[in-house]
Amino acid sequence: MSYVIDWWNISLGKEEQEAVANAIKSRKIAQGSITEEFEEKVAKFLNVPYALAVPNGTQALTLAYMGLGIELGDEIIMPNRTFVATAHAGVILGARIKAIDVKDNQTINEELLETAITCKTKVIVPVHLNGVASNMDRILEIAKKHNIEIVEDACQAFGSKDSKGRNLGSFGRFGCFSLGLAKILTTGQGGIVVMKDKNDYDRLRRIRNQGVFDVRSENSYEIKAYNFKFNDMQASVGLVQLSKIEEKMKASINNYKRYEEKLKGVKILKSNIENGEVPMRVLIFAKDNLALREYLLSKGIKTSLESPSLNHCPHLNIKEEFPVSEVFNNELLILPSGPNLELEKIDIVCNEVNKWVEENA
Ligand SMILES: *Cc1c(COP(=O)(O)O)cnc(C)c1O
């Protein structure tokens, strides 16, 4: 028997194809009314007043940081365990990244926050990795006490909720999402910033469009800005994807449960699905994750690795050690995941993982 199981399984179908074709036929190509409709529907789904679509999740973060006026020398606090994009989005503005160790659910350890805050700290960025909720009540409390803003990196948490039923990404001054290919809702590339305040919304819309609010008004050109615009072709795909989001969330949860049921003697990175967390991917711990990855590949099963912790990226110049992060850094393996993965394939993967674990324990 020969098969190949991809590590990420998401499909765009006929409806997405037709939506793009219709957008092009009606000359809706650049950012316009379809983008606006997509933004409105995303905001509604996430239960927030405003959403802005941008080219990708990294730029969603940069736009949020710019909205806070982050510039050279400012400090951004974030968990040491995150995709490097969370850091790069601020590095490009000249900010300094301060990393903090995580808890055993891979979210920022809020008890370490206060010692990391300095007079240069402008923002704390909790990251809800794989849909796992950071402790937002406590983080908001600390931020308020020190007069610091919160930008949430919810790039892996679209549709995920905390134990009180609140959408991740909707707590901070800004919440950022990615619509990249390996995310639960995709437009190929894409990103979203959500916010509650009308002034923030107006300012971010301005920054998204070179600072311009009126092309003919000279004082339109007086703030530092950029081109962070989205486009209607991708938004048309986003609308179709959004109409399937409940199914996608259900499928992700079912994948997780299937792995939980079938894996033997393997530790899974936990999600609180009872609380409303949606595990976008299924990750396991394996001391020799690279050997397991190699073995699975020889069986036609593709896996993926998480990116290294921030303190393992030399150019970020983070010198501290992070004992809890280190375990995640060294042992995680992403098993085949995604809303369009068939459960039978998960069974095949579990058989092989179990076999390997038995032989290599
Ligand atoms: C994917 C991701 C990003 C960046 O999103 P892109 O759309 O790839 O730019 C940022 N942070 C986290 C945690 C991510 O998973």
Short mmCIF file of N, CA and C and ligand atoms in Angstrom, two decimals, residues 54-61 81-87 89 127-130 153-157 176-183 188-192 280-281 306-307, ligand 1:
data_model
loop_
_atom_site.label_atom_id
_atom_site.label_comp_id
_atom_site.label_asym_id
_atom_site.label_seq_id
_atom_site.Cartn_x
_atom_site.Cartn_y
_atom_site.Cartn_z
N VAL A 54 -5.60 42.97 5.74
CA VAL A 54 -4.26 43.38 5.32
C VAL A 54 -3.58 42.21 4.61
N PRO A 55 -2.39 42.42 4.01
CA PRO A 55 -1.80 41.37 3.18
C PRO A 55 -1.41 40.08 3.91
N ASN A 56 -1.08 40.13 5.18
CA ASN A 56 -0.73 38.90 5.91
C ASN A 56 -0.74 39.18 7.42
N GLY A 57 -0.55 38.13 8.19
CA GLY A 57 -0.60 38.26 9.65
C GLY A 57 0.55 39.09 10.21
N THR A 58 1.71 38.98 9.58
CA THR A 58 2.87 39.75 10.02
C THR A 58 2.58 41.24 9.89
N GLN A 59 2.00 41.62 8.76
CA GLN A 59 1.68 43.03 8.55
C GLN A 59 0.49 43.48 9.40
N ALA A 60 -0.38 42.55 9.77
CA ALA A 60 -1.45 42.88 10.72
C ALA A 60 -0.80 43.34 12.02
N LEU A 61 0.23 42.60 12.46
CA LEU A 61 0.94 42.97 13.69
C LEU A 61 1.68 44.30 13.53
N ARG A 81 8.08 31.66 23.17
CA ARG A 81 7.54 30.69 22.23
C ARG A 81 6.52 31.38 21.34
N THR A 82 6.93 31.76 20.17
CA THR A 82 6.00 32.25 19.16
C THR A 82 6.69 32.12 17.82
N PHE A 83 5.92 32.23 16.78
CA PHE A 83 6.50 32.28 15.44
C PHE A 83 7.26 33.61 15.35
N VAL A 84 8.41 33.59 14.70
CA VAL A 84 9.30 34.75 14.66
C VAL A 84 8.62 36.00 14.07
N ALA A 85 7.53 35.81 13.35
CA ALA A 85 6.79 36.94 12.75
C ALA A 85 6.34 37.94 13.81
N THR A 86 5.95 37.47 14.99
CA THR A 86 5.49 38.35 16.06
C THR A 86 6.59 39.37 16.40
N ALA A 87 7.83 38.88 16.37
CA ALA A 87 8.98 39.74 16.65
C ALA A 87 9.35 40.60 15.44
N ALA A 89 7.64 41.73 13.09
CA ALA A 89 6.67 42.80 12.86
C ALA A 89 7.04 44.06 13.62
N VAL A 127 0.41 35.65 22.86
CA VAL A 127 0.23 34.86 21.63
C VAL A 127 -0.57 33.61 22.00
N HIS A 128 -1.70 33.44 21.35
CA HIS A 128 -2.54 32.27 21.63
C HIS A 128 -2.15 31.16 20.67
N LEU A 129 -0.98 30.57 20.91
CA LEU A 129 -0.46 29.57 19.97
C LEU A 129 -1.39 28.37 19.87
N ASN A 130 -1.64 27.96 18.64
CA ASN A 130 -2.52 26.83 18.34
C ASN A 130 -3.89 26.94 19.01
N ASP A 153 -1.59 38.45 19.48
CA ASP A 153 -1.28 37.67 18.29
C ASP A 153 -2.20 36.44 18.33
N ALA A 154 -3.30 36.57 17.60
CA ALA A 154 -4.28 35.47 17.53
C ALA A 154 -4.20 34.81 16.15
N CYS A 155 -3.01 34.87 15.54
CA CYS A 155 -2.84 34.33 14.19
C CYS A 155 -3.19 32.85 14.10
N GLN A 156 -3.04 32.13 15.22
CA GLN A 156 -3.38 30.70 15.22
C GLN A 156 -4.67 30.44 16.00
N ALA A 157 -5.48 31.47 16.18
CA ALA A 157 -6.61 31.32 17.11
C ALA A 157 -7.94 31.82 16.56
N CYS A 176 -4.73 40.47 16.23
CA CYS A 176 -4.23 40.19 14.88
C CYS A 176 -4.41 38.72 14.50
N PHE A 177 -4.84 38.51 13.28
CA PHE A 177 -5.09 37.17 12.75
C PHE A 177 -4.35 36.98 11.43
N SER A 178 -4.02 35.74 11.13
CA SER A 178 -3.40 35.41 9.84
C SER A 178 -4.38 34.60 9.00
N LEU A 179 -4.39 34.85 7.70
CA LEU A 179 -5.18 34.06 6.76
C LEU A 179 -4.24 33.31 5.82
N GLY A 180 -3.05 33.00 6.33
CA GLY A 180 -2.06 32.26 5.54
C GLY A 180 -2.56 30.86 5.21
N LEU A 181 -1.81 30.18 4.35
CA LEU A 181 -2.24 28.86 3.88
C LEU A 181 -2.36 27.86 5.02
N ALA A 182 -1.43 27.89 5.96
CA ALA A 182 -1.44 26.88 7.03
C ALA A 182 -2.20 27.37 8.25
N LYS A 183 -3.27 28.10 8.02
CA LYS A 183 -4.14 28.55 9.11
C LYS A 183 -5.55 28.02 8.84
N GLY A 188 -4.89 32.26 1.07
CA GLY A 188 -3.55 32.11 0.50
C GLY A 188 -2.55 32.88 1.34
N GLN A 189 -2.61 34.17 1.23
CA GLN A 189 -1.97 35.09 2.17
C GLN A 189 -3.08 36.00 2.66
N GLY A 190 -2.90 36.55 3.83
CA GLY A 190 -3.91 37.49 4.31
C GLY A 190 -3.79 37.69 5.80
N GLY A 191 -4.36 38.78 6.27
CA GLY A 191 -4.34 39.06 7.71
C GLY A 191 -5.49 39.95 8.08
N ILE A 192 -5.79 39.99 9.37
CA ILE A 192 -6.88 40.81 9.89
C ILE A 192 -6.42 41.50 11.17
N MET A 280 -5.90 24.22 16.12
CA MET A 280 -5.74 24.30 14.67
C MET A 280 -4.94 23.09 14.17
N ARG A 281 -3.94 22.72 14.97
CA ARG A 281 -3.07 21.60 14.60
C ARG A 281 -2.95 20.65 15.77
N GLU A 306 7.78 23.01 14.59
CA GLU A 306 7.52 24.39 15.00
C GLU A 306 8.80 25.20 14.78
N SER A 307 8.64 26.49 14.58
CA SER A 307 9.84 27.31 14.44
C SER A 307 10.51 27.44 15.81
C1 LIG B 1 1.26 32.61 10.99
C2 LIG B 1 1.62 33.40 12.17
C3 LIG B 1 2.02 34.74 12.07
C4 LIG B 1 2.24 35.45 10.77
O1 LIG B 1 1.22 35.34 9.85
P1 LIG B 1 1.54 35.41 8.29
O2 LIG B 1 0.18 35.50 7.67
O3 LIG B 1 2.28 34.16 7.94
O4 LIG B 1 2.35 36.62 8.05
C5 LIG B 1 2.28 35.43 13.24
N1 LIG B 1 2.18 34.85 14.44
C6 LIG B 1 1.82 33.56 14.57
C7 LIG B 1 1.71 32.97 15.93
C8 LIG B 1 1.56 32.79 13.44
O5 LIG B 1 1.24 31.50 13.57
#
